[in-house]
mmCIF file of C-alpha atoms and ligand atoms in Angstrom:
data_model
loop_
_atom_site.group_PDB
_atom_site.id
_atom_site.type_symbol
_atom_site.label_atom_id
_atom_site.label_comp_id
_atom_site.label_asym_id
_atom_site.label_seq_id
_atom_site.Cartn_x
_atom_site.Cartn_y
_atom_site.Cartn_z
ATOM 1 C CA UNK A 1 119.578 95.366 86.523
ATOM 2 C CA UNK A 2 116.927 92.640 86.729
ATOM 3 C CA UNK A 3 115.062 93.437 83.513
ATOM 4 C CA UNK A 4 117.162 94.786 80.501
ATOM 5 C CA UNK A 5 116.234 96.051 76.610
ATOM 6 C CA UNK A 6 119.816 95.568 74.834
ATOM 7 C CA UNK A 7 121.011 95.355 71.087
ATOM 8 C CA UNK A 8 122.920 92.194 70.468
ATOM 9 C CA UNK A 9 122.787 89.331 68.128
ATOM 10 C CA UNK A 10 121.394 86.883 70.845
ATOM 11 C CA UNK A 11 123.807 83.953 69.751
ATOM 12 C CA UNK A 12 126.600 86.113 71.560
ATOM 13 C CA UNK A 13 124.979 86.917 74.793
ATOM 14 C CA UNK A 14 126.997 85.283 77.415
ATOM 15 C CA UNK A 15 124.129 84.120 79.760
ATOM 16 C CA UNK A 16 122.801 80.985 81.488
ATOM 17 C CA UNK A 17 120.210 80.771 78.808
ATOM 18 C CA UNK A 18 119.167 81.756 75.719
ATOM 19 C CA UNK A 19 115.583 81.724 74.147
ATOM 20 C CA UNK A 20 114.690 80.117 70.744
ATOM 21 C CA UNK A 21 111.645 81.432 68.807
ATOM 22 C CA UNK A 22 111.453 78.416 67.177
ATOM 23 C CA UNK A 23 108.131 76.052 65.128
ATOM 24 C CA UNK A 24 106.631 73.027 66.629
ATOM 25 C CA UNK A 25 108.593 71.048 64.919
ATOM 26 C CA UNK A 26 111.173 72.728 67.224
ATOM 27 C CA UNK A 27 114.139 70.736 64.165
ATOM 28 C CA UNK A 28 115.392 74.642 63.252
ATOM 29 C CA UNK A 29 113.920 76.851 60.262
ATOM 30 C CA UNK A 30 114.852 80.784 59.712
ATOM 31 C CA UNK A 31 115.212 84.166 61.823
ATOM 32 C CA UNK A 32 116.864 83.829 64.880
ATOM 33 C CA UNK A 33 116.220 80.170 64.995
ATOM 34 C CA UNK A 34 118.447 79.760 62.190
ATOM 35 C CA UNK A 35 121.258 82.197 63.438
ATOM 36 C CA UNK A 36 120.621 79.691 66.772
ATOM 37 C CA UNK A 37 121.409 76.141 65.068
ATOM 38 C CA UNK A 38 123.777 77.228 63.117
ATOM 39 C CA UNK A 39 125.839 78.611 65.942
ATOM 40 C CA UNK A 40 125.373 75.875 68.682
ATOM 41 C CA UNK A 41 126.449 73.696 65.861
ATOM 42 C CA UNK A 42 124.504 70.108 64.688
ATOM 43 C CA UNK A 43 124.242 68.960 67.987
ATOM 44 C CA UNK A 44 121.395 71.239 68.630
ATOM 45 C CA UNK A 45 119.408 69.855 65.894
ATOM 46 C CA UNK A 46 119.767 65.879 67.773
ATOM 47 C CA UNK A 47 119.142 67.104 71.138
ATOM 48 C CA UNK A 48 115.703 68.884 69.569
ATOM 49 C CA UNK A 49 115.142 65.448 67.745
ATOM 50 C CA UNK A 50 114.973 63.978 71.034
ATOM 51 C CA UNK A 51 112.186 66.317 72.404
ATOM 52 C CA UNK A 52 109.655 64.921 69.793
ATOM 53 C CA UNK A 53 108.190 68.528 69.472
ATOM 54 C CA UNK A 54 106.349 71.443 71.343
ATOM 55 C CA UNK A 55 103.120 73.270 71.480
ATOM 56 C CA UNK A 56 102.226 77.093 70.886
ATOM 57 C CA UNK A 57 102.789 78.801 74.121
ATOM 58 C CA UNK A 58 104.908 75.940 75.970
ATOM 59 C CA UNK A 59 108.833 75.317 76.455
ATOM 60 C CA UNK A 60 111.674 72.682 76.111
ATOM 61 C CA UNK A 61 114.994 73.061 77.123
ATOM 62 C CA UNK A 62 118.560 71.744 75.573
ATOM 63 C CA UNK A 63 122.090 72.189 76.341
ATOM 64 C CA UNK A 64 123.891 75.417 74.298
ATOM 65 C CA UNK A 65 126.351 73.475 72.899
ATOM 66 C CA UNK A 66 128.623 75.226 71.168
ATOM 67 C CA UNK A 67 127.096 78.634 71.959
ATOM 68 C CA UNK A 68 128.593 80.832 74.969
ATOM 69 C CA UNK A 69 125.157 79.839 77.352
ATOM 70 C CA UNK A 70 124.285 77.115 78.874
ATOM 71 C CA UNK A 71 120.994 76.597 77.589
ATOM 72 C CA UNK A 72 118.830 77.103 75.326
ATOM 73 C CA UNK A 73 114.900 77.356 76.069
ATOM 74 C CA UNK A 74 113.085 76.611 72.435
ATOM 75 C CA UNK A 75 109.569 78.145 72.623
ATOM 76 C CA UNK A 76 106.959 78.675 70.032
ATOM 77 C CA UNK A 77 104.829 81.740 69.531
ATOM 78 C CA UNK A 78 101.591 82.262 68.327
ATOM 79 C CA UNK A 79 101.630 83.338 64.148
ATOM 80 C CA UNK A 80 99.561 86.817 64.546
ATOM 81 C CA UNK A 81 96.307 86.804 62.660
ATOM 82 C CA UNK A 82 94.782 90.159 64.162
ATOM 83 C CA UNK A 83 95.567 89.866 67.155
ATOM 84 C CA UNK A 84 91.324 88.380 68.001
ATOM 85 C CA UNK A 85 92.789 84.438 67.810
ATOM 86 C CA UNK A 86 94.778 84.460 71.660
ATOM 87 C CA UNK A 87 97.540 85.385 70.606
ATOM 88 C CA UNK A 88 98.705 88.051 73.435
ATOM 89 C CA UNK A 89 97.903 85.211 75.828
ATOM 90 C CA UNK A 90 99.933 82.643 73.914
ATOM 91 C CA UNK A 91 102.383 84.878 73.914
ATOM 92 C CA UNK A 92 103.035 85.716 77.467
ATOM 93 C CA UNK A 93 102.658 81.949 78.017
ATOM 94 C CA UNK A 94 105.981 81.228 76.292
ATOM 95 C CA UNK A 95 107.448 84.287 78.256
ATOM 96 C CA UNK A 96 106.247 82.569 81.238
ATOM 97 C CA UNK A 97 106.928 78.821 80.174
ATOM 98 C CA UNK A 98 110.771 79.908 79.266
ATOM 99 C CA UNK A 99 110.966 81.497 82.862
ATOM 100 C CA UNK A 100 109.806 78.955 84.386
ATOM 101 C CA UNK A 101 112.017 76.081 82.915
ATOM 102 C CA UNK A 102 115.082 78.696 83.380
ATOM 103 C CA UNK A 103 113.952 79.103 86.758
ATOM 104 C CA UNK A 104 113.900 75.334 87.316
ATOM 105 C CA UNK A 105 117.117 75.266 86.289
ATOM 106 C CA UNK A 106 118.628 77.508 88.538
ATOM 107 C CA UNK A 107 119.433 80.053 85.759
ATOM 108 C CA UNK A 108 120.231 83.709 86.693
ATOM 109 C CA UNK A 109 120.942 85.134 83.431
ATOM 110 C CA UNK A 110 118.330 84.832 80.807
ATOM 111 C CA UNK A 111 117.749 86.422 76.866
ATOM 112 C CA UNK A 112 114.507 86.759 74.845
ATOM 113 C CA UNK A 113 115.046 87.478 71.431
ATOM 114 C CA UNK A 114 111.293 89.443 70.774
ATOM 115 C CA UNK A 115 109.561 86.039 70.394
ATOM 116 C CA UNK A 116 106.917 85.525 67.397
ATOM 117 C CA UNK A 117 107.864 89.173 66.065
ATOM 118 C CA UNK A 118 109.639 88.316 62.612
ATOM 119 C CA UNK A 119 108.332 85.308 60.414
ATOM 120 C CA UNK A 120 105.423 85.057 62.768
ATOM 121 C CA UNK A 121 104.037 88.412 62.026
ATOM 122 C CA UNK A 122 103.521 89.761 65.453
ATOM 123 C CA UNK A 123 103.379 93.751 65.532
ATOM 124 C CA UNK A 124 106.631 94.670 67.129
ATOM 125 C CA UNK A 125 105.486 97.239 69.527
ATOM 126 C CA UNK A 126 102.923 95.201 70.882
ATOM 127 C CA UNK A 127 105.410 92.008 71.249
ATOM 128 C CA UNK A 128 107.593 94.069 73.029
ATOM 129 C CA UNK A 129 104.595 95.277 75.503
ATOM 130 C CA UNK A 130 104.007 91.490 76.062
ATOM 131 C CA UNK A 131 107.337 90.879 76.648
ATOM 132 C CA UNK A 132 107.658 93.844 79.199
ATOM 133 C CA UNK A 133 104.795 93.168 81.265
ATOM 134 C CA UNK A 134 105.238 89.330 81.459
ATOM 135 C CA UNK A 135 108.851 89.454 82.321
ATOM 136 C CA UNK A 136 108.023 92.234 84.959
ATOM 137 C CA UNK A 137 105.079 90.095 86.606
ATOM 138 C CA UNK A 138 107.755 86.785 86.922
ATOM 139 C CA UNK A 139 110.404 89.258 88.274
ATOM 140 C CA UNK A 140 108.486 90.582 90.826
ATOM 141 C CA UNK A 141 108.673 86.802 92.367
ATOM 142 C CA UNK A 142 112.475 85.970 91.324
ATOM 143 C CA UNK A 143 115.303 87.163 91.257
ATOM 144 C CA UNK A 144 117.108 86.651 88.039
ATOM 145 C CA UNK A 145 118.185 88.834 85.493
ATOM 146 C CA UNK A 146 116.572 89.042 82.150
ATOM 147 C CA UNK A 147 117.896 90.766 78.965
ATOM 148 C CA UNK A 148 114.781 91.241 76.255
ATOM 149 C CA UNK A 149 117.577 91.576 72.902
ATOM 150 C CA UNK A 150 116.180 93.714 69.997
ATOM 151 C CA UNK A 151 118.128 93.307 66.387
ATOM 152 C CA UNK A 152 117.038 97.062 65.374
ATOM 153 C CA UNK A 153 116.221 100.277 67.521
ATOM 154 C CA UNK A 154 112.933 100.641 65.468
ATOM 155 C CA UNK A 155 111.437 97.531 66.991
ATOM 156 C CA UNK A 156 111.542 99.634 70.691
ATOM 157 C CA UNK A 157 107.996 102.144 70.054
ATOM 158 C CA UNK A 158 107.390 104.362 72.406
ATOM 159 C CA UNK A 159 104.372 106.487 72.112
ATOM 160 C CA UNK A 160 105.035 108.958 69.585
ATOM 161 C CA UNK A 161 103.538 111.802 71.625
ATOM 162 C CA UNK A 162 105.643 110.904 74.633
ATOM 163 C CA UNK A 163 108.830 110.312 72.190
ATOM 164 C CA UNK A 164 107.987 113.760 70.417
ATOM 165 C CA UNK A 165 107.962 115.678 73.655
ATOM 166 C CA UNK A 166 111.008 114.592 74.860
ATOM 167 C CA UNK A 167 112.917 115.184 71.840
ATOM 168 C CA UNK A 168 111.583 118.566 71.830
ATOM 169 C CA UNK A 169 112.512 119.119 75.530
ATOM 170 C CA UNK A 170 116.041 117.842 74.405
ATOM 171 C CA UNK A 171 116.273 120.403 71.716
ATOM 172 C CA UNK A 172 115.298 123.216 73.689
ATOM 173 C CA UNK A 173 117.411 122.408 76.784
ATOM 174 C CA UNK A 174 120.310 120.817 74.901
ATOM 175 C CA UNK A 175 120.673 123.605 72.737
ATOM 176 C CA UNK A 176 120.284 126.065 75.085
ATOM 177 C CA UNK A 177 123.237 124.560 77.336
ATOM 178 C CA UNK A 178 125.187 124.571 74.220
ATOM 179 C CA UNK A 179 124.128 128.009 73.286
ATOM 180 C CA UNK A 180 126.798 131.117 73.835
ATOM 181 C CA UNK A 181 124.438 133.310 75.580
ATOM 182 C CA UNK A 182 126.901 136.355 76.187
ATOM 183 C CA UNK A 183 129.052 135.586 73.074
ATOM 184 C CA UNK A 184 132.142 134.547 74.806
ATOM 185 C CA UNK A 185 133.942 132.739 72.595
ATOM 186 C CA UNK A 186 133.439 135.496 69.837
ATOM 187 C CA UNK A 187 134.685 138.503 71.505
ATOM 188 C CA UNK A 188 138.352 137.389 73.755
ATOM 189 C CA UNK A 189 139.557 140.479 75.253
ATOM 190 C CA UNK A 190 143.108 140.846 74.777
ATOM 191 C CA UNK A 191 144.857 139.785 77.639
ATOM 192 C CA UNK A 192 146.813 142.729 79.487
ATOM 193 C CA UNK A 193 150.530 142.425 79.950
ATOM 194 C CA UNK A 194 151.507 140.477 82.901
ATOM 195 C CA UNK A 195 147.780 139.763 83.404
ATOM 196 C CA UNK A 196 148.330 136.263 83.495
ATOM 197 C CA UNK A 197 151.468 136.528 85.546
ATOM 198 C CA UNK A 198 148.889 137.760 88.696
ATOM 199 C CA UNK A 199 146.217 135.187 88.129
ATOM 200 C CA UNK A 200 149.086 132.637 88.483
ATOM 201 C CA UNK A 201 150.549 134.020 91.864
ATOM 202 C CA UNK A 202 146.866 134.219 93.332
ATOM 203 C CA UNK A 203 146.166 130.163 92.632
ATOM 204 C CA UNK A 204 150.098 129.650 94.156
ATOM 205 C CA UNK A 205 149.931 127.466 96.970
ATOM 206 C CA UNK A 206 150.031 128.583 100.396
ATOM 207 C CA UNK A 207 153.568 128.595 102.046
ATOM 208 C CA UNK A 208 154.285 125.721 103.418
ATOM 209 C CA UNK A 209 153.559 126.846 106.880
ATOM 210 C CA UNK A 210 149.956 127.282 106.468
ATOM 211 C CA UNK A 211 149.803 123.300 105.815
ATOM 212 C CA UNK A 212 150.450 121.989 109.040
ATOM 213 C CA UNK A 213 147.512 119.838 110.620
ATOM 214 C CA UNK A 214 144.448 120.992 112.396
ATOM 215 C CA UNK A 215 146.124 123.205 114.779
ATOM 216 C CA UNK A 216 146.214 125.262 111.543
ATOM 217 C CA UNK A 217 142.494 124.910 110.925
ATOM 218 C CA UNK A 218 141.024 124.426 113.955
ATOM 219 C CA UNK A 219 137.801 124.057 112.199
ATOM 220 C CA UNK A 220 138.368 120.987 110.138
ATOM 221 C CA UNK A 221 138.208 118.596 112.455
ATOM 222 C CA UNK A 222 134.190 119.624 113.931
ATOM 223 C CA UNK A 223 133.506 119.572 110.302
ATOM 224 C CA UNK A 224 134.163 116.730 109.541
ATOM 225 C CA UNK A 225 132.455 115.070 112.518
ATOM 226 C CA UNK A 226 129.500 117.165 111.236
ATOM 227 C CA UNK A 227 129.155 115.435 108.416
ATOM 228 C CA UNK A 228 125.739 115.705 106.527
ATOM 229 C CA UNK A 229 123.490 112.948 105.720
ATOM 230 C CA UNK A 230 124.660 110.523 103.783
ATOM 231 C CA UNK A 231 123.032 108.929 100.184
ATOM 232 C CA UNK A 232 122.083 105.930 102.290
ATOM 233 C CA UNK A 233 120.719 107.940 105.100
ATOM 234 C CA UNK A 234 118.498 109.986 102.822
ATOM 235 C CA UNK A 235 117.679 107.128 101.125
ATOM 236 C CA UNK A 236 115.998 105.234 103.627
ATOM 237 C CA UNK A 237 114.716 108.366 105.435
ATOM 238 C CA UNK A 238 112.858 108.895 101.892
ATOM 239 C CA UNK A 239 111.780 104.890 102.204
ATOM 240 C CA UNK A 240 110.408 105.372 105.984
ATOM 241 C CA UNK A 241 108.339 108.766 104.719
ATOM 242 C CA UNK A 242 106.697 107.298 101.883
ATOM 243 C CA UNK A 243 105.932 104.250 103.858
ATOM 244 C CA UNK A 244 106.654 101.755 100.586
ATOM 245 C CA UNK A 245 109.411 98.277 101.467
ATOM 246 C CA UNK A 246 112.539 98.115 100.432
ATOM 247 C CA UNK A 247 111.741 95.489 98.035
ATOM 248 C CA UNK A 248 109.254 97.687 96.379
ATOM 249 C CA UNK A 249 111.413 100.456 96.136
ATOM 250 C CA UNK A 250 114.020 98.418 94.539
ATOM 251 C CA UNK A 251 112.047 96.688 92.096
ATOM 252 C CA UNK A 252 110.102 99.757 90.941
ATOM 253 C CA UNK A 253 113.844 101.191 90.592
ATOM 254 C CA UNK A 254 114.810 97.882 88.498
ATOM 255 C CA UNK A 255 117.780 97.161 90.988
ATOM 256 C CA UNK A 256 118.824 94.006 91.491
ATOM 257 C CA UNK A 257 118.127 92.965 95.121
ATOM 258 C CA UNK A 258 122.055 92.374 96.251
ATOM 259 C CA UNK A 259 122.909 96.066 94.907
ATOM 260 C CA UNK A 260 119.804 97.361 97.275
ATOM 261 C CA UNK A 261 121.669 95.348 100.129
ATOM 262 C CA UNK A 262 124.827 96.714 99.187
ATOM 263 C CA UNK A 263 123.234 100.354 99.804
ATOM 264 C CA UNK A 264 121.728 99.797 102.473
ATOM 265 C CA UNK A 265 124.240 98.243 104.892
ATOM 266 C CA UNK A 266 126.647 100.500 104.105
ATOM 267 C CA UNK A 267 125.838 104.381 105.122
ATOM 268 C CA UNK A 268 128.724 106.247 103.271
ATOM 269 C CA UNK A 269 128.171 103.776 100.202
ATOM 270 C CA UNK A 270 128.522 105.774 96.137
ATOM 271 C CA UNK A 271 125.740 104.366 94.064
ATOM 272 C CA UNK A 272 126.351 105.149 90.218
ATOM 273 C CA UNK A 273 124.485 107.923 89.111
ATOM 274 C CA UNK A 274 122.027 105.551 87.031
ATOM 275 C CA UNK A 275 121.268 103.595 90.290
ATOM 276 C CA UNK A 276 121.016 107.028 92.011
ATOM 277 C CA UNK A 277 118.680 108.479 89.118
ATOM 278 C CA UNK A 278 116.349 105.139 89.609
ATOM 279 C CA UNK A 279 116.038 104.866 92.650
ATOM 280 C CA UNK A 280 114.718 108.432 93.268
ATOM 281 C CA UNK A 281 112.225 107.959 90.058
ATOM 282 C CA UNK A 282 111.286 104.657 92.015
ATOM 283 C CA UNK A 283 110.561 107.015 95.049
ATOM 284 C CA UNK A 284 108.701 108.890 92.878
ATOM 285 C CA UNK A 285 110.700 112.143 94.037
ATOM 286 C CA UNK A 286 109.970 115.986 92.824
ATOM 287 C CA UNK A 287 112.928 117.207 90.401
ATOM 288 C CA UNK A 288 114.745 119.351 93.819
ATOM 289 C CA UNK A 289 114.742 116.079 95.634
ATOM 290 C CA UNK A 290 116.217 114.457 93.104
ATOM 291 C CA UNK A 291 118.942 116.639 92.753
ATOM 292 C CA UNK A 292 119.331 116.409 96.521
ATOM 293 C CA UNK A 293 119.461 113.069 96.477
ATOM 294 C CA UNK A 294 121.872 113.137 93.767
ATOM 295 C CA UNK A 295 124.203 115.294 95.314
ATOM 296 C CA UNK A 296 124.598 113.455 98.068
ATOM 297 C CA UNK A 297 126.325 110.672 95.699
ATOM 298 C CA UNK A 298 128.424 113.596 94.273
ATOM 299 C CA UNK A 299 126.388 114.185 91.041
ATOM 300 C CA UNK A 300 124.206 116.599 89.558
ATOM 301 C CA UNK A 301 121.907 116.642 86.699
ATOM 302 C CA UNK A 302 123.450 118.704 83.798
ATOM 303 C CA UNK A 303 121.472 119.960 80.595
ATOM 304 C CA UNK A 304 124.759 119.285 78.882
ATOM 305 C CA UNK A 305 124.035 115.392 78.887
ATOM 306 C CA UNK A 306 120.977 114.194 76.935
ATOM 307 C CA UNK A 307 119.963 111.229 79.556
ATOM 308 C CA UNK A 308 120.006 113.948 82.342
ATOM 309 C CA UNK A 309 117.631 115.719 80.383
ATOM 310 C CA UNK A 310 115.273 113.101 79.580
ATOM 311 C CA UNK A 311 115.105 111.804 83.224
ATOM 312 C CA UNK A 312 114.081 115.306 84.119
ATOM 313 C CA UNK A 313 111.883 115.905 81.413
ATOM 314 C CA UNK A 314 110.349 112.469 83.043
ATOM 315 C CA UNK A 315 110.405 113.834 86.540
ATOM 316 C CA UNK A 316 108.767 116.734 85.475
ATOM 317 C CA UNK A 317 105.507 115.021 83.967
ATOM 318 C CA UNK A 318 105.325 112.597 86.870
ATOM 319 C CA UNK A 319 106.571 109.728 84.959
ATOM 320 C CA UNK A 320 107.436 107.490 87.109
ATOM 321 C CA UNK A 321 107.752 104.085 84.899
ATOM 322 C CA UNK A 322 111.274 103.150 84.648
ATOM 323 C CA UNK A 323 110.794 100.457 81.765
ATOM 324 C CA UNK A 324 108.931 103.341 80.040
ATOM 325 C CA UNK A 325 112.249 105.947 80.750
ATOM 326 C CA UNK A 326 114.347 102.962 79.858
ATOM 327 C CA UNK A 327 112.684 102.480 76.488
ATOM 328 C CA UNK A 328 112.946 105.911 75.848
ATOM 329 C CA UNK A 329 116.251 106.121 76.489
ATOM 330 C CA UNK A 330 117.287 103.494 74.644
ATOM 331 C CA UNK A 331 115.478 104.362 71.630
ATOM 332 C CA UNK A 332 118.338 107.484 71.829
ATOM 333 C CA UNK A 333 121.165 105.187 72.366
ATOM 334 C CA UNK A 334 121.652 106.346 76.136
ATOM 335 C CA UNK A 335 122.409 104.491 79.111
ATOM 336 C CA UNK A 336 119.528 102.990 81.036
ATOM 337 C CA UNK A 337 118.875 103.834 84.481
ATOM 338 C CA UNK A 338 118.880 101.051 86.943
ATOM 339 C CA UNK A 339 122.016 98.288 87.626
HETATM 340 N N1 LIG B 1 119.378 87.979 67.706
HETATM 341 C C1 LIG B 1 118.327 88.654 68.233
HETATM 342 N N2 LIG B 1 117.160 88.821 67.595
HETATM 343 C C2 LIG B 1 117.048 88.284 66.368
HETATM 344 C C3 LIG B 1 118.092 87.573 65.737
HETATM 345 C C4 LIG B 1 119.305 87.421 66.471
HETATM 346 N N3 LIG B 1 120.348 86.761 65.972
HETATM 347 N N4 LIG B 1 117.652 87.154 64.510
HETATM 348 C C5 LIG B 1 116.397 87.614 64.369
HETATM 349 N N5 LIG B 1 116.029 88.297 65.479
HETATM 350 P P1 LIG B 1 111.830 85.277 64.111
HETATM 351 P P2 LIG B 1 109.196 84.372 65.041
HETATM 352 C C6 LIG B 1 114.743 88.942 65.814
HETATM 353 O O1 LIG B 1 111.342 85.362 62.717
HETATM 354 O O2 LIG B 1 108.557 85.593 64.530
HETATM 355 C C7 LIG B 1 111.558 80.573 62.328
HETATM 356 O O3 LIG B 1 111.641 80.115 61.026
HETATM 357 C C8 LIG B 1 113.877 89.353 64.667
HETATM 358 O O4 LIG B 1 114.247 90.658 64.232
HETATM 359 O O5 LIG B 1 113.154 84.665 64.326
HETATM 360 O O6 LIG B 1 108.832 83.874 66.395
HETATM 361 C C9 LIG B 1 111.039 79.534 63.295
HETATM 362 O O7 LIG B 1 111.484 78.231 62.963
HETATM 363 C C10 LIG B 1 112.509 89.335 65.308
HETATM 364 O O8 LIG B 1 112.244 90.582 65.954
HETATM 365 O O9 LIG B 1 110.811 84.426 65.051
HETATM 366 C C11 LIG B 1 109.565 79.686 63.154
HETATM 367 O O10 LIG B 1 109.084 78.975 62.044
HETATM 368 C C12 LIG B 1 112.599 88.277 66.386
HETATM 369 O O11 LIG B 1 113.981 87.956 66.488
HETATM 370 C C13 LIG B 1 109.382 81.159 62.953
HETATM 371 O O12 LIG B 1 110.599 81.624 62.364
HETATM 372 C C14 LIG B 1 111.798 86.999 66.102
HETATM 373 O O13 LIG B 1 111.809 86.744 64.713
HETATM 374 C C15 LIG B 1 109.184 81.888 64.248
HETATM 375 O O14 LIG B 1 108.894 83.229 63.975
#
């Protein structure tokens, strides 16, 4: 999934590179620069000697030492004074900066810790919209995959009518899944004697006989050359009627570009259900589609599963904005469409 909202401790992230929020000084100091140096070890701290410093908005770049990445891209962030001082478009400078250098660098795998958002003051929910739209814009160009790491769920805001509604939708829907409409489990009937005995001997298996080949069902053979169309097939038919490219469906879906390939060469190919589920809110498809389109990767979309409900809750008000579902989701610790 090119563009990912994950919670990790950032010195763990197993990447090609890893991005500092660090001071101009760029020779360590608290928050995650801190947690940084002290887990690359004190060769960190001479390599960032060397670079003699770096300006608000810009990048350098240094080995990872001992830390599991390559790299690490050390980039300084505006300190927030109001927000009237340029500091959204220092911000998605060092967004941009970072990607570049990683770029450069031929790096495919890339982490943002939420960049001038602790010591620097920055209002969370607003670095995080930075982050999202400036790491969208570079992706739209690359192809790279880049993981924005959050310490705590709170920092991820959605709107709090949006978030509202859709835990209200969950509560109706979820609980009535989960509700025992015609009190089933209260009242068991006693079972009658030898009851069970007869459901057992009509689920027995046929005599042997009766499974012999397709002279025995004559039928099974046509039917199976009759098969319907395919997840790919319906895929791309849905592509060719909406008239959008391939690349913009699979971008809008937040699918990396090799996955897309994957699909499409291959007709009888079994997406995941979250690559499924994105790529028909990419397509922008009504709620019956979708479960069309779903069922033709063997899946279904089931009010006893929480994500389920929020995609259709989604579908259902035309939202269409998979970071937007993805935040939401996430902010309820379920998976994230896309991969
Ligand atoms: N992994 C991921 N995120 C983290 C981690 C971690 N290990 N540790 C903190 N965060 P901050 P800034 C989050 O203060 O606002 C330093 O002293 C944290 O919750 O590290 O850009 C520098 O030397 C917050 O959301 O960076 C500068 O002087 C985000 O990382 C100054 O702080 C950034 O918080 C830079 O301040």
């Amino acid at each position: 999934m090119p563009l990912q909202l994950i919670r990790n401790d950032i010195t763990k992230m197993r990447v090609d590179a890893i991005v500092n929020a660090a001071n101009p000084s760029l020779l360590g100091g608290g928050g995650v620069d801190g947690a940084i140096h002290r887990a690359a070890g004190p060769q960190l701290l001479a390599a960032c000697r060397r670079l003699g410093g770096c300006q608000v908005g810009q990048a350098r770049l240094t080995r990872g030492y001992d830390l599991p990445c390559k790299y690490v891209i050390h980039t300084v962030g505006p300190i927030w004074q109001g927000g009237a001082h340029g500091e959204r478009a220092q911000l998605a400078s060092c967004y941009r900066s970072a990607l570049a250098l990683a770029a450069s660098h031929r790096c495919k795998t890339v982490a943002f810790p939420l960049i001038s958002s602790g010591v620097y003051g920055y209002p969370k929910a607003q670095a995080l919209q930075v982050a999202l739209e400036t790491i969208a814009e570079f992706l739209s160009g690359h192809d790279m995959t880049v993981y924005i790491v959050v310490f705590d769920r709170d920092a991820v805001q959605v709107s709090s009518k949006l978030f509202q509604n859709i835990t209200a939708y969950i509560d109706d829907v979820y609980a009535d899944a989960h509700a025992d409409p015609a009190g089933r489990f209260r009242q068991l009937p006693a079972a009658p004697v030898g009851g069970f005995a007869e459901e057992a001997a009509s689920f027995a298996p046929p005599p042997r006989t009766a499974m012999r080949p397709s002279v025995a069902h004559p039928g099974l053979d046509a039917m199976l050359a009759q098969l319907d169309e395919s997840f790919t097939q319906m895929l791309l038919r849905l592509i060719d009627e909406k008239h959008i490219s391939d690349a913009d469906c699979y971008k809008k879906a937040n699918i990396d570009r090799r996955l897309f390939h994957k699909i499409r060469s291959n007709p009888h190919y079994k997406p995941s259900k979250q690559t499924a589920l994105a790529l028909a809110v990419a397509l922008e498809l009504s709620l019956e589609q979708t479960r069309e389109l779903l069922m033709k990767a063997g899946f279904a979309l089931s009010h006893s599963d929480k994500g389920d409900i929020v995609v259709e809750y989604c579908i259902r008000q035309r939202i269409y904005n998979i970071i937007e579902i993805n935040q939401v989701l996430f902010k309820l610790d379920l998976q994230p469409l896309g991969y």
